[in-house]
Each structure stands twice: as C-alpha cells, then as structure tokens.
Coordinates of C-alpha atoms and ligand atoms in Angstrom, one line a residue:
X197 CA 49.8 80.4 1.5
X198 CA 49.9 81.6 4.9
X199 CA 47.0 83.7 4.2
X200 CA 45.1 80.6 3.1
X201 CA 45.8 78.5 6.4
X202 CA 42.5 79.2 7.9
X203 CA 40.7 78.2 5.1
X204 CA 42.2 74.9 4.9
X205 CA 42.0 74.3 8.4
X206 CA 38.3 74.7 8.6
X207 CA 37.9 72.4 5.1
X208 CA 39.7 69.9 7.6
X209 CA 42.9 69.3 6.0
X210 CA 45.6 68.1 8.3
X211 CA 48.4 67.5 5.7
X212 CA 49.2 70.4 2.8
X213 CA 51.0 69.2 -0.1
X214 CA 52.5 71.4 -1.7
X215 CA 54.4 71.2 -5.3
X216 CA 58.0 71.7 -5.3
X217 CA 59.4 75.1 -4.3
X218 CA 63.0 74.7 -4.9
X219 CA 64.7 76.8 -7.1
X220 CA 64.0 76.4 -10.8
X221 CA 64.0 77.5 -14.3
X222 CA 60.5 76.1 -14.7
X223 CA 60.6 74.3 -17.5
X224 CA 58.6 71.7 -15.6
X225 CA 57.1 73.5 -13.3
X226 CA 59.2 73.3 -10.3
X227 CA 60.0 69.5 -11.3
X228 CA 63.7 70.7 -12.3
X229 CA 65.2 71.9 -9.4
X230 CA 68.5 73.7 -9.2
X231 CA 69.0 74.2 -5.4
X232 CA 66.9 70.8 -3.0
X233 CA 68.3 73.3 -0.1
X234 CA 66.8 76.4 -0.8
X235 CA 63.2 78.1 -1.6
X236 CA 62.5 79.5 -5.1
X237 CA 62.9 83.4 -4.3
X238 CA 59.2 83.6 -6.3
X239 CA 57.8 81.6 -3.7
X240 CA 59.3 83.3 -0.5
X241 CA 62.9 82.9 1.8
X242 CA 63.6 80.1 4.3
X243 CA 62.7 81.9 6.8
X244 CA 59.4 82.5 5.1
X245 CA 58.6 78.8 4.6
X246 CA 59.4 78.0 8.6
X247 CA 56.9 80.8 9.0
X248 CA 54.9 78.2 7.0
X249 CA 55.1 75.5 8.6
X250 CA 54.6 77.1 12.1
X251 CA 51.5 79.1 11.3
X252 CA 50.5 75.4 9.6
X253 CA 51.0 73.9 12.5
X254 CA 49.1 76.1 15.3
X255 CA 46.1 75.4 13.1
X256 CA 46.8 71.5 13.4
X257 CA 48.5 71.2 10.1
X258 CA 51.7 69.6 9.1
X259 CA 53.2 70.5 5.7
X260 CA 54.4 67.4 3.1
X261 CA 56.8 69.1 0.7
X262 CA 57.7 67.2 -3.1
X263 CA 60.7 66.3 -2.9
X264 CA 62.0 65.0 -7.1
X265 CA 64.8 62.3 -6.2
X266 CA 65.3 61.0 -9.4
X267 CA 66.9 63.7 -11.7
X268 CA 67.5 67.7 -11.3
X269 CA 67.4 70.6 -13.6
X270 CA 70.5 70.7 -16.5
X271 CA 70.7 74.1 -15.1
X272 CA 71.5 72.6 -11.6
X273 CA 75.2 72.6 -10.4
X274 CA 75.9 69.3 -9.9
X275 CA 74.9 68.8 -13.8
X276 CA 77.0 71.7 -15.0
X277 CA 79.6 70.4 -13.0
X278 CA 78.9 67.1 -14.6
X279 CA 78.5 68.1 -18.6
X280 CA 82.0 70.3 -18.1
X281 CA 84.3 67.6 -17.9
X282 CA 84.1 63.3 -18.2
X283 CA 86.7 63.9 -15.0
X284 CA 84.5 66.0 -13.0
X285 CA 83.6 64.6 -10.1
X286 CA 80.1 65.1 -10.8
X287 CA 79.9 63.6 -14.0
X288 CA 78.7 60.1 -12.9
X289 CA 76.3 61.5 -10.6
X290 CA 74.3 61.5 -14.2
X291 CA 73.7 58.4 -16.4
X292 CA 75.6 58.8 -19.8
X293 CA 76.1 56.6 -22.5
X294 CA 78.8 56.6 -25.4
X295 CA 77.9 56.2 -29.0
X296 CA 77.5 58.4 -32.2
X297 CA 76.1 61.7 -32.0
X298 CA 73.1 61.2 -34.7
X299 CA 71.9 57.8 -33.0
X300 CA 70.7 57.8 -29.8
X301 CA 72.4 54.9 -27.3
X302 CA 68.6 52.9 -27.7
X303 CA 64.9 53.4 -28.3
X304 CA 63.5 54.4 -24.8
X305 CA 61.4 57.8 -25.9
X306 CA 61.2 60.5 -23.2
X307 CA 58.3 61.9 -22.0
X308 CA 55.7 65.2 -22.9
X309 CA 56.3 64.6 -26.4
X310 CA 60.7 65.2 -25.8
X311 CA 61.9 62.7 -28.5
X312 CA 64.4 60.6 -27.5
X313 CA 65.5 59.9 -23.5
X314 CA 68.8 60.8 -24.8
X315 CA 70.8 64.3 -25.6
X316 CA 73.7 64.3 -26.6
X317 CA 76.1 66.5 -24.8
X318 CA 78.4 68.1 -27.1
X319 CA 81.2 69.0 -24.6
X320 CA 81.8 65.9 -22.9
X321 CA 80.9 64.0 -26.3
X322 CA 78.0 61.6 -24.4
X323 CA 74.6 60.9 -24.2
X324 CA 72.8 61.4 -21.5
X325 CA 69.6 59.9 -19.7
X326 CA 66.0 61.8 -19.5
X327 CA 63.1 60.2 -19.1
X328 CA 61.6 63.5 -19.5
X329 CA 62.5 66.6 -21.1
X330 CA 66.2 67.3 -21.9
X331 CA 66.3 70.0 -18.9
X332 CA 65.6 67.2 -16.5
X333 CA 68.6 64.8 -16.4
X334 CA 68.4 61.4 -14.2
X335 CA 70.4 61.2 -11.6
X336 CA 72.7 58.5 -11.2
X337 CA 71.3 56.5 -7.8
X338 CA 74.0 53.5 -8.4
X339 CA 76.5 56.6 -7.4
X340 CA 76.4 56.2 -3.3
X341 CA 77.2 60.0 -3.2
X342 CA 73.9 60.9 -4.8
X343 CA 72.2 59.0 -2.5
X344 CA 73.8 60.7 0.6
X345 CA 73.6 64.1 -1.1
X346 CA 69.4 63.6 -1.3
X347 CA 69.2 61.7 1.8
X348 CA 70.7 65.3 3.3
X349 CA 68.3 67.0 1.4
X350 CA 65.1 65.5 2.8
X351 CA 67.1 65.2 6.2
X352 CA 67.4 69.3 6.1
X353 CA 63.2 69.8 5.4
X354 CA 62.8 67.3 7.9
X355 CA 64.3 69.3 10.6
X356 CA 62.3 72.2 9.6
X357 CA 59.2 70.7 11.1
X358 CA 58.1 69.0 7.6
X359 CA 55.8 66.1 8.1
X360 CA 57.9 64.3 4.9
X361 CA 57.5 64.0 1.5
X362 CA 55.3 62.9 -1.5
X363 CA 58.3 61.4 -4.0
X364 CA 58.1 62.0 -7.1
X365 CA 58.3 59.2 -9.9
X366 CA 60.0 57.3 -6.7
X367 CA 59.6 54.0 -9.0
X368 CA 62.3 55.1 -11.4
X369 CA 65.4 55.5 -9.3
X370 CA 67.0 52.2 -10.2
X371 CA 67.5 51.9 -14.2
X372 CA 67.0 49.4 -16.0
X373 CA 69.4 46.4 -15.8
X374 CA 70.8 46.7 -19.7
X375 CA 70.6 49.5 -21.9
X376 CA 69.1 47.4 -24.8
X377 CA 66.1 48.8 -26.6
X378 CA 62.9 48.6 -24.9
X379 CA 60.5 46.4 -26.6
X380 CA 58.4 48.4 -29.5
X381 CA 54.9 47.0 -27.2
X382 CA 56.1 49.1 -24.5
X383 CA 56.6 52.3 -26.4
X384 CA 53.3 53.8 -25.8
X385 CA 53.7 53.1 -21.9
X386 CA 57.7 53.6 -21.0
X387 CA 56.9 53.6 -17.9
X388 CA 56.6 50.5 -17.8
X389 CA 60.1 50.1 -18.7
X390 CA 61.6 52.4 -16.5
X391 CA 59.9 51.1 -13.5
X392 CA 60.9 49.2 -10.4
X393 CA 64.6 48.4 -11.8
X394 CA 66.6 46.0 -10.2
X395 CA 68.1 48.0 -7.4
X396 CA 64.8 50.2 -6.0
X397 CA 63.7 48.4 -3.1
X398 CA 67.9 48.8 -1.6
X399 CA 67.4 52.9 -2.5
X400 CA 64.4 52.7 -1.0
X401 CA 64.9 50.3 2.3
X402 CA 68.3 52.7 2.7
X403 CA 66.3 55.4 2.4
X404 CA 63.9 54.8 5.3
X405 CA 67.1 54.0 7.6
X406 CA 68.9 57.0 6.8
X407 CA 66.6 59.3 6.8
X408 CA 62.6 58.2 7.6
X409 CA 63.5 55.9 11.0
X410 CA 65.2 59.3 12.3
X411 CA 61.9 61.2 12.2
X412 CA 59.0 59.3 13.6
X413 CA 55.6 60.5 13.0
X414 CA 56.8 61.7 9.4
X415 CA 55.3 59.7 6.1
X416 CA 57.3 59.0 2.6
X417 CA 53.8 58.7 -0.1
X418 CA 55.7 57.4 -3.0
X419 CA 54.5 58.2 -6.7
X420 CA 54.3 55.0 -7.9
X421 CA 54.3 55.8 -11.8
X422 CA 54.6 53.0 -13.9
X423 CA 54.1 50.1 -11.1
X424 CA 51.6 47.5 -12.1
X425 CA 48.9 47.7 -9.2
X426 CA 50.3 44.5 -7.7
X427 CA 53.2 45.4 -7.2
X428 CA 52.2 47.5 -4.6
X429 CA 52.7 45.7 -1.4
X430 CA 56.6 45.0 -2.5
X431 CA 56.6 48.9 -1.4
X432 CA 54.0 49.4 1.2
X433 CA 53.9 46.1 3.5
X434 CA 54.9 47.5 6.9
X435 CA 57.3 44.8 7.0
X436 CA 59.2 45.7 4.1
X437 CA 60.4 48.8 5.7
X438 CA 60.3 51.3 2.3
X439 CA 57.1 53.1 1.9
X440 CA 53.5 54.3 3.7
X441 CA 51.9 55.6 0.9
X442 CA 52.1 54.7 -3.0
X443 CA 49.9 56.7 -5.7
X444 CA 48.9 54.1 -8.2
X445 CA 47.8 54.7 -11.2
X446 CA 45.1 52.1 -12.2
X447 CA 41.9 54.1 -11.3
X448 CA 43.4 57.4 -12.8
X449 CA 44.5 55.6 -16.1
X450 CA 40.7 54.3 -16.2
X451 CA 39.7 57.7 -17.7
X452 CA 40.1 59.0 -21.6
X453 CA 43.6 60.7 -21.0
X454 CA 45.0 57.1 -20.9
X455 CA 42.5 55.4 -23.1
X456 CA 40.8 57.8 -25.6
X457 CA 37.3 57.3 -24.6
X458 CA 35.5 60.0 -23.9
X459 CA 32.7 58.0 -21.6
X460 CA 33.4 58.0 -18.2
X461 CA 35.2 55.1 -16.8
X462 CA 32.9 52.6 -16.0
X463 CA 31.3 51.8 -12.3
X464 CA 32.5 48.3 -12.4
X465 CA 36.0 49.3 -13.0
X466 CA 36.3 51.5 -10.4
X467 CA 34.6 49.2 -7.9
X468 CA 36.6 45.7 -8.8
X469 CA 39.7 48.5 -8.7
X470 CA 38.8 49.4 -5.1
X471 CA 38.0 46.4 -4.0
X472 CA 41.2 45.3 -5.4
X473 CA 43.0 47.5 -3.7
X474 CA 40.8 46.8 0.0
X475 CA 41.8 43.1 -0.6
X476 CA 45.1 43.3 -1.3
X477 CA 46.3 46.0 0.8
X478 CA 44.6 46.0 4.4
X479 CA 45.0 42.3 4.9
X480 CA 48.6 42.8 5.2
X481 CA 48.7 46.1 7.3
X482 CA 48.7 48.6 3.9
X483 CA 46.5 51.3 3.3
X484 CA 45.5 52.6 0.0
X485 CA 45.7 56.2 -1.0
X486 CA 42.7 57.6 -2.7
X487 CA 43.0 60.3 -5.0
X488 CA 40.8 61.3 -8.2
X489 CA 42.7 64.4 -9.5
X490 CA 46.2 66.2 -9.4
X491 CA 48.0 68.8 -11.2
X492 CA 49.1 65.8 -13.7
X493 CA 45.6 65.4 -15.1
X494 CA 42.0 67.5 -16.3
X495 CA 39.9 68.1 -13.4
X496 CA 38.0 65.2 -11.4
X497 CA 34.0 66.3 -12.4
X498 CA 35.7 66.0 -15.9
X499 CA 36.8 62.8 -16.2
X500 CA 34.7 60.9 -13.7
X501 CA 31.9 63.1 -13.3
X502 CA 29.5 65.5 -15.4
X503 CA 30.2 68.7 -16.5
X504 CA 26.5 69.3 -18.0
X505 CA 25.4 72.2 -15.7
X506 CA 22.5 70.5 -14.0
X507 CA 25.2 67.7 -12.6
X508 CA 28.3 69.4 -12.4
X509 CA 28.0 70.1 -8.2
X510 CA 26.3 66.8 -7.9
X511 CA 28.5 65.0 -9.4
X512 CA 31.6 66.8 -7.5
X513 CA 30.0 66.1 -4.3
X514 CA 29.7 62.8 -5.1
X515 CA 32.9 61.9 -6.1
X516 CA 34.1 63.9 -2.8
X517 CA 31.7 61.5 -0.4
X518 CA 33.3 58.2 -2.1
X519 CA 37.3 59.7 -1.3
X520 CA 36.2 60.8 2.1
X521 CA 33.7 57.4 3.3
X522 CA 36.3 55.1 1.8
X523 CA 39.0 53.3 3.4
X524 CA 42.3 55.0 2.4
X525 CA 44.5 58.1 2.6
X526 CA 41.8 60.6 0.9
X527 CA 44.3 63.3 -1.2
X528 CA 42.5 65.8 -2.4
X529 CA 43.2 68.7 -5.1
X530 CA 43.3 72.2 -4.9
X531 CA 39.6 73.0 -5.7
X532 CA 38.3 69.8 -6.4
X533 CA 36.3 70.9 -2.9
X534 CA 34.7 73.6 -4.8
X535 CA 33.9 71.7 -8.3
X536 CA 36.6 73.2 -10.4
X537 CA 36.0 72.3 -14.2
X538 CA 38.3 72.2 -16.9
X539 CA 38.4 75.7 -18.7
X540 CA 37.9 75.9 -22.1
X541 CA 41.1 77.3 -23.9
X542 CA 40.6 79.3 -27.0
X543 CA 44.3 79.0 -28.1
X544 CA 47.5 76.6 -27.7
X545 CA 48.8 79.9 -26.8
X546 CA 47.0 79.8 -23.0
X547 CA 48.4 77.0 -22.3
X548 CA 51.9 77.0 -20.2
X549 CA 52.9 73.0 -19.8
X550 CA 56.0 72.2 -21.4
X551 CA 54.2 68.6 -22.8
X552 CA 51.8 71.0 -24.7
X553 CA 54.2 73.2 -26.3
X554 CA 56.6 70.3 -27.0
X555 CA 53.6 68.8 -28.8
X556 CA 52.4 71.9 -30.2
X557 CA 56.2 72.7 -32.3
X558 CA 55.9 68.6 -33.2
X559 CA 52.7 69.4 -34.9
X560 CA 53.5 72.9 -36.4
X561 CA 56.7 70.7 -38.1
X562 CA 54.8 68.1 -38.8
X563 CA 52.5 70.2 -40.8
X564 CA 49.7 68.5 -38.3
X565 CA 46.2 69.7 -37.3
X566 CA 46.2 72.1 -34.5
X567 CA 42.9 72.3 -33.5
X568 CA 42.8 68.6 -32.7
X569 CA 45.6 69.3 -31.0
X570 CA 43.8 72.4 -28.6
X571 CA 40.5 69.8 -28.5
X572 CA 42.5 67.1 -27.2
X573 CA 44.7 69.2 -24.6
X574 CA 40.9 70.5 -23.6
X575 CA 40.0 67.3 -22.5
X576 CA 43.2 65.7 -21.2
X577 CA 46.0 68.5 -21.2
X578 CA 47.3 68.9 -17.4
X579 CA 46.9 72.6 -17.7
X580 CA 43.1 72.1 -17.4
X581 CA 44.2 71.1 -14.0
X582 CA 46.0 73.9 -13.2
X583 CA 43.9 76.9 -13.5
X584 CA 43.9 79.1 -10.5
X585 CA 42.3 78.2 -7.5
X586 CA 38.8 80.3 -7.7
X587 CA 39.1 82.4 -4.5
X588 CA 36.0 85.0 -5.3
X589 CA 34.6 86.7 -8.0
X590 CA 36.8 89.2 -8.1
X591 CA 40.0 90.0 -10.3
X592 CA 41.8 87.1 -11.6
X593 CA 39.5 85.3 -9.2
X594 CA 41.3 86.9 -6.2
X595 CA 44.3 84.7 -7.5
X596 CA 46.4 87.4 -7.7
X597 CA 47.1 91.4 -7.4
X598 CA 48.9 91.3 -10.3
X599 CA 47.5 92.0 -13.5
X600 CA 47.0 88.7 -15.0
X601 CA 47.9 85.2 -13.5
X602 CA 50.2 83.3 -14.9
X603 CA 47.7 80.5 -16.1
X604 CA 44.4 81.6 -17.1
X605 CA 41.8 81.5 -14.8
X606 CA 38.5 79.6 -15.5
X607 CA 35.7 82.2 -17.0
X608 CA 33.7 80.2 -15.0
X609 CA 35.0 81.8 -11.6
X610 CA 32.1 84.6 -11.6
X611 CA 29.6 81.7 -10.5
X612 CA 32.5 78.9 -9.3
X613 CA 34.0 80.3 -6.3
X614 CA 35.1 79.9 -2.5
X615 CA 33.1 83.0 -1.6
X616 CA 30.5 82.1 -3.4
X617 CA 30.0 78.7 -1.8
X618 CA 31.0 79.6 1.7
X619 CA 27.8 78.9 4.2
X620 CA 25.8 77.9 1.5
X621 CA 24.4 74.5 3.1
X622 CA 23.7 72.6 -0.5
X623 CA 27.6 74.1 -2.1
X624 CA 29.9 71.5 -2.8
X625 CA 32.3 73.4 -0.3
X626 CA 29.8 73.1 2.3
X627 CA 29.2 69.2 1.8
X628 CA 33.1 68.8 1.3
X629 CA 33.3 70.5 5.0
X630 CA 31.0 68.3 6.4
X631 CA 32.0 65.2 5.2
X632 CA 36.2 65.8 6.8
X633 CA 34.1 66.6 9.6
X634 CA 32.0 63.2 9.5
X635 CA 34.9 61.7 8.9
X636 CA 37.4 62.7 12.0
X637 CA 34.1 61.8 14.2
X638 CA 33.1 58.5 13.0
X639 CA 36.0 56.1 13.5
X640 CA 34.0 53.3 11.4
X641 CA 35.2 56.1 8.6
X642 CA 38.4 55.9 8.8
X643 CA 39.2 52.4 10.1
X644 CA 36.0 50.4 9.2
X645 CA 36.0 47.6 7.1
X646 CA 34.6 48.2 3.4
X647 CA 32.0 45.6 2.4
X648 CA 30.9 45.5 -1.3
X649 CA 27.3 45.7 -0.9
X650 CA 27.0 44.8 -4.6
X651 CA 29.4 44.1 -7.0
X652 CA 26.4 44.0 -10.2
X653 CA 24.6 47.0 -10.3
X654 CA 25.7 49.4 -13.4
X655 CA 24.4 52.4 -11.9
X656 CA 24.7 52.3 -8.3
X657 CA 27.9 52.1 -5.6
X658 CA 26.8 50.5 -2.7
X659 CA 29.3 50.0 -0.3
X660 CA 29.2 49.6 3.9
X661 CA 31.4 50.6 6.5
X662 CA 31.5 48.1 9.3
X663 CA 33.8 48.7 12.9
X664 CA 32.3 46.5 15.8
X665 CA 28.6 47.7 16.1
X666 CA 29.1 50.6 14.1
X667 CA 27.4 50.7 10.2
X668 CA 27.1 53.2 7.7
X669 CA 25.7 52.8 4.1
X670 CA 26.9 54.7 1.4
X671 CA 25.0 54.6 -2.4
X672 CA 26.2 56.8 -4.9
X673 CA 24.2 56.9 -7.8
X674 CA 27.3 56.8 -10.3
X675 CA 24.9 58.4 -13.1
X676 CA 22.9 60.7 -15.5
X677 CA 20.0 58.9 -14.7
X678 CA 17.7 58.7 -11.7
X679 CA 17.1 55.5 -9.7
X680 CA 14.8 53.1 -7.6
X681 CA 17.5 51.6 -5.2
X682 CA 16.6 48.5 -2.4
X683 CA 17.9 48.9 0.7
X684 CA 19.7 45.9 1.9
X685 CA 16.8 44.2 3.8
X686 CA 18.9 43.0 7.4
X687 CA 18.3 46.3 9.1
X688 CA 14.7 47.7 9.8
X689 CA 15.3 51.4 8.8
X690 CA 18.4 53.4 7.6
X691 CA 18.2 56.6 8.4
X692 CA 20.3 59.1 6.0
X693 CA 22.8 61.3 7.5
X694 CA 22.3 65.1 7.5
X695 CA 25.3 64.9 4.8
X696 CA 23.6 63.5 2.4
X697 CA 23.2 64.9 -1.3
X698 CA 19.9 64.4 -2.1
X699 CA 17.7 60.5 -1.9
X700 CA 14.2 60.3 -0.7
X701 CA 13.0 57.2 1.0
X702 CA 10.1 55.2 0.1
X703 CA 8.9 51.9 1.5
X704 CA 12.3 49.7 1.7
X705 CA 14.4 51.4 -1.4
X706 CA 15.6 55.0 -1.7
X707 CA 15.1 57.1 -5.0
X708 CA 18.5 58.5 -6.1
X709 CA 18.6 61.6 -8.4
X710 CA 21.6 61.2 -10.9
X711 CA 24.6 61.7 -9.1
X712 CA 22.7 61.7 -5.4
X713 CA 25.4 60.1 -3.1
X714 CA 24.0 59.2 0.5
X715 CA 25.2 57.9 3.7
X716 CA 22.6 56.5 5.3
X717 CA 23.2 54.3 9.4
X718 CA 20.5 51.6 10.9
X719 CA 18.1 53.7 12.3
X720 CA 17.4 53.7 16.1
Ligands
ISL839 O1 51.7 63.9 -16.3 C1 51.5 62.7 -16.6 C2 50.5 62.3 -17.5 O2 50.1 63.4 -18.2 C3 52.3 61.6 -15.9 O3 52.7 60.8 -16.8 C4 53.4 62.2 -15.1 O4 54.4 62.6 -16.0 C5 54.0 61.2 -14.1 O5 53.0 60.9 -13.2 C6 55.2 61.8 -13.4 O6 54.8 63.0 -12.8 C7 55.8 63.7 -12.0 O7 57.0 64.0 -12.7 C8 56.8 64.8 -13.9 C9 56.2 66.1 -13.6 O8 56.0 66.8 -14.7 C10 54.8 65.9 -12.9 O9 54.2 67.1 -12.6 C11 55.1 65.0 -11.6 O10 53.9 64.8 -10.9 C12 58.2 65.0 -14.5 O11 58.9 65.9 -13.7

C-alpha cells in the first residue's frame, strides 16, 4: 500500500479508504474482527500502518479506516468470554434470546444466504443475534460498556493520525424495539427491519461527543444500509450533531442486483434520485455522497454502463465525469478509474465470498441448478467486484509475487491495466486524472449549485454547475445510441473543455457519440 501512495496521489485522491484490517478469521472478509486494537499480521504491524499513514500524509493524503461497530467475530474474546458462561461479564455485551433449541426466538432471516439471525449456542443454552452469518454476532449497544469499549477503539486510530471512519452498517446499532416476528413483506428486504431502531440517533449523538468533537478535521461517513433515502437528514443535518457522510442505497439498488433486470437502470431514475438528493440535502447544510461501485456490488461499467467492447472505456469515463462534476463527496472504487469489468468465472469454485458459498451448499442440498447459480453471481455476486486491482500486464496482473492471488484476476488484465493506460491522453485513467484535477481547480465543482438542465430527455443528462459568474455544462449521453443534442440557447457559445470524451459541435447543438460525456463553459 505504501508502494501504491504515489499513484494515488497523482489520481488525486486525498482520502484512502481502506477495508478493515483488524484481526480476523475471514469469514467475511475482515468484517469479523477479533482484535479493533490491532493490525491483521497479513496486512502488516502497527508500526507498519503509522508508517501508512505518515507516508499518506506527505503526499497530502489522510487515511479513513472501517471501523464494524455493530457486531465482532464469534472468534473474538469478548464473545468467547460471552458464550462460556450466562454470568460472564461479557455475556450481555451480545444479544441473546431464550427459547427451544429447534425454533428460532422469531423470523428475522440473516444475511448472504445464513438462515436464520439466530444460533443457538449450546453451552450457555441461548440464542443469539446475527444479522449476518453465525461468525458475526451483534453486539449489544443498549450495554453502556460496549459503547465505551468501541468509542476507545476509534479513539486509539484516531490518535494515530486517521482521518476517521466509514461505519459499517452504522444504521443497525439499535435493535429493534420487540422481538416479534418481522412482517413476511419485509423478508426479502430485512434491512428494513433492522434499521434505524429506537435508540440510534442517542449511540450516534454520544458517539460524536465522545469521540468525533475530540478530533476536529476528522469525518464519521456512516453506511446507511437499510435507511429509506429520507431519512437521511435525521443523520446528516449539521445540527443534529451525528453524522457527515451517509451511503444511501437508492441509486445502487436501482441496478439488477436489487431488482432482477438486467437493463440498465434508467436515466430518469438516476436523475429524479440525484436531484432528490440536491434538494433535500444542501438546503439544509448536508452533502450527499456519490458513489457508483464498492466491494459489495459487480463493477460500475457493469451495472450502469456497457460492457460491449466498443463502449466499455466510454461508458467508464462517463460514469467517472458525472461522480466528479456533481455535487457530493465523490467515493470512488479501486479500479473503477481504470474500467475494471466484471470477470467471467468458469466455476462456483473461483469464487471466495462467504454469501456465494452459503448459497452454493443451499443449492447443492436443495438439489438446485448450479449454473444459474454461477450466471447469477456473474452478474451480481460481490466477488466480481473484488478481483485484483490490474497493476500491469504482468503476473497476476502485478497483484502479487506470490503464485496465484487470492481472488482471481480478470483475464482481461493483459489489455485492462494501469500501465497500460498511464500517459495515454484518451485512457480512462487519463480522463479520471484530469477530471480530480478539474475538479480541485474549479470551485463551481465542488461547491456550485446543480441545476437540472432537463428533467425529459431519455437519453441525455444535462445538468449545470452554477457559483456566482462561474458556469459549466455537463451532457452525458447516458446511451448506446448516438445523438443530436440543443444547447441551451441563453449563452452565445459553449466552448468544451479539454476533458471532454468525445462531442463535436455543429450550429447550436452538439453531436454525442453513445456514451460521450462533455463539459462544456460559455465561451469567451
Ligand atoms: O453486500 C450487500 C449486498 O450484496 C449488502 O447488503 C451489504 O451486506 C450491506 O451493505 C452491509 O455491508 C457491510 O457489512 C457486511 C459486509 O459483508 C460488507 O462487506 C460491508 O460493506 C457484513 O459484515
């Protein structure tokens, strides 16, 4: 990672999230931590990670670690502490629930395909609460010692120099107020359920007293799984004294993991979404956080772009201009800046998250089809997501030394690469560089108004940037197909920017190629 610090610092990236790197059995993939005070020894030392962060920031760049608040590993202490005895101390540091070992305490399901949210522990005699697998126990947050014990935690990353968090499934910490059955609607969609209990704004206002207010100039960015989008301010109104930041959900859940379709989601979703979001957040001193991929979810070209070969780059670049010219927090994912694709997996066998293989023995036992099984995890699996970053075109993409990487690595890294791209003025790295760049200039980027140029067309995102005198124009052609598109009539010429991917004027309109994306200013 400290290796990789120049390259992020001449992308542009000022913040470097990085997953969790506690201690774990990785069952979850570092989201089952047995030690919050401590580095996994597979990632480095202590001393290694201050290293981090000090090399981070001589190149301008602060370091946001995950930090999971709401449960731990079962292989953490404080749960084998807790599971030994129903008088250890620890115990209620857990949630648990009494009841007969072959029924489950209610109906809530658990995540990645787990069954039940509740296992039954057979030493203690008691159920207890997962929302996701059975290695990842919920913590209990009504217990005031749980809360000091992670309010210590973040406080001990926080003196190392960390710029603060990104909190995982934050909108969970307080349970539900009963433990009756959710209703069978809400099923499909437990998060839902589990959501914003009744207690989550107290964790959360307590947590930006005990530990946030002590460190200014650091940010809590709050996973907001499961939060209805307006809901949002409850977390993020400056006055309310909980969050920045809040990941929400609705323009992600737009795309076929969440709703089976393999089109991509539609241009006036994602538009009435944003604008949404513009409306409702900035008016009261919020600020949205923009993000089209993660490690949750297939690759961004996938779901909102095109992976045919002649629109793949074009449609990455565009989907990079509209996080970087909007109005927002831009988060972007490892390799999105070079057009990662989804790799195509040959076998449930290449695949390594726990949500697949849970799902794969469910289907073996189930005497269930397999290969719909592989097609589907193809398109939606979060492994596709997770494929090494493609460094060169050398061995395991210049992943890795070792023999093989851990993951697969996308065939496609011979032509896909950071080498590849580097200096090459029309690569999607290139275009990625220049728009951070664009962005840190042009103040009307970063704190200009967003008006909705046109909320109609089907194929076409117009949208303006407006601060005092300062304009910009951005049109991305959201599509396969080429276009004819008017330039809004109130200014004599717009001239494009040197950024732009593709568009050639003609007499008051601009032709788009599919996928063009252009940021065009009133010419002088
Ligand atoms: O991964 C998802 C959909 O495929 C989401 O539902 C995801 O589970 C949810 O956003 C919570 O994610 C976080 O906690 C998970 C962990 O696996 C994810 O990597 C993390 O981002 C449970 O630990």
């Amino acid at each position: 990672m400290i290796g990789r610090l120049d390259y992020l610092a001449a992308l542009g990236v000022d913040v470097l999230w990085l997953s969790p790197l506690h201690p774990t059995p990785n069952i979850d993939y570092g989201y089952d931590g047995t030690d919050y005070l401590a580095v996994a020894p597979e990632m480095g030392t202590l001393e290694i990670f201050d290293r981090l962060v000090a090399e981070a920031g001589r190149r301008g760049i602060r370091i946001m670690m995950d930090m999971v608040m709401d449960y731990t590993s079962d292989a953490h202490p404080w749960f084998v502490q807790a599971r030994s005895s129903r008088t250890s101390p620890y115990h209620d540091w857990y949630i648990w629930a009494d009841g007969p070992p072959d029924r489950p305490p209610n109906n809530w399901p658990a995540f990645f395909s787990s069954g039940s949210a509740w296992s039954f522990d057979v030493s203690t005699r008691r159920w207890y609460l997962h929302y996701f697998t059975h290695q990842q126990p919920e913590l209990n947050w009504a217990n005031p010692a749980v809360r000091r014990a992670m309010h210590g935690a973040m406080r001990f990353w926080l003196d190392r120099g960390v710029a603060g968090f990104r909190l995982d499934v934050i909108s969970f910490l307080s349970k539900p107020e009963t433990l009756d059955d959710m209703p069978a609607e809400l099923l499909g969609r437990a998060g839902r359920h589990y959501a914003n209990g009744p207690r989550l704004h107290e964790y959360l206002r307590e947590m930006r007293r005990e530990v946030f207010e002590h460190y200014p100039g650091t940010v809590a960015l709050g996973e907001g799984f499961g939060l209805a989008g307006d809901q949002a301010l409850d977390f993020v109104a400056p006055e309310r004294r909980e969050l920045d930041l809040l990941f929400l959900f609705e323009i992600s859940a737009l795309t076929f993991a969440e709703t089976g379709d393999r089109q991509r989601p539609s241009l006036a979703d994602i538009r009435a979404t944003l604008k949404r979001w513009q409306d409702m957040l900035v008016p009261a001193g919020a600020w949205p956080t923009l993000f089209l991929g993660n490690h949750d979810v297939a690759r961004m070209v996938d779901r909102f772009g095109d992976t045919a070969p002649e629109h793949r780059m074009a449609s990455a670049k565009l989907l990079m201009t509209l996080l970087l010219t909007h109005r927002g927090t831009p988060v972007l994912y490892q390799g999105d800046e070079i057009g990662m694709a989804n790799p195509r997996f040959e076998h449930l066998s290449e695949l390594r998250d726990v949500a697949v293989l849970n799902a794969w023995r469910k289907v073996l036992a189930d005497g269930g089809d397999t290969a719909a099984l592989l097609d589907r995890m193809n398109r939606t699996g979060r492994d596709t997501g997770r494929t090494p970053v493609q460094w060169s075109a050398g061995p395991n993409a210049g992943f890795t030394t070792a023999p093989e990487s851990w993951i697969k690595v996308n065939p496609d890294f011979r032509q896909v690469n950071v080498a590849a791209q580097e200096g090459r003025a029309d690569s999607a790295l290139e275009h990625a560089r220049a728009l951070l760049r664009l962005r840190r200039e042009r103040d009307v980027l970063r704190r200009g108004e967003v008006r909705f140029v046109d909320m109609e067309h089907d194929q076409v995102f117009a949208y303006e940037r407006v601060l005092g005198d300062e304009r910009l124009l951005v049109l991305l052609n959201w599509s396969d197909r080429p276009c004819r598109y008017p330039l809004p009539g109130a200014v004599a010429a717009w001239t494009p920017l040197p950024v732009c991917s593709g568009g050639t004027p003609v007499s008051g309109a601009v032709d788009l190629r599919p996928f063009d994306a252009l940021i065009l200013e009133p010419g002088r």
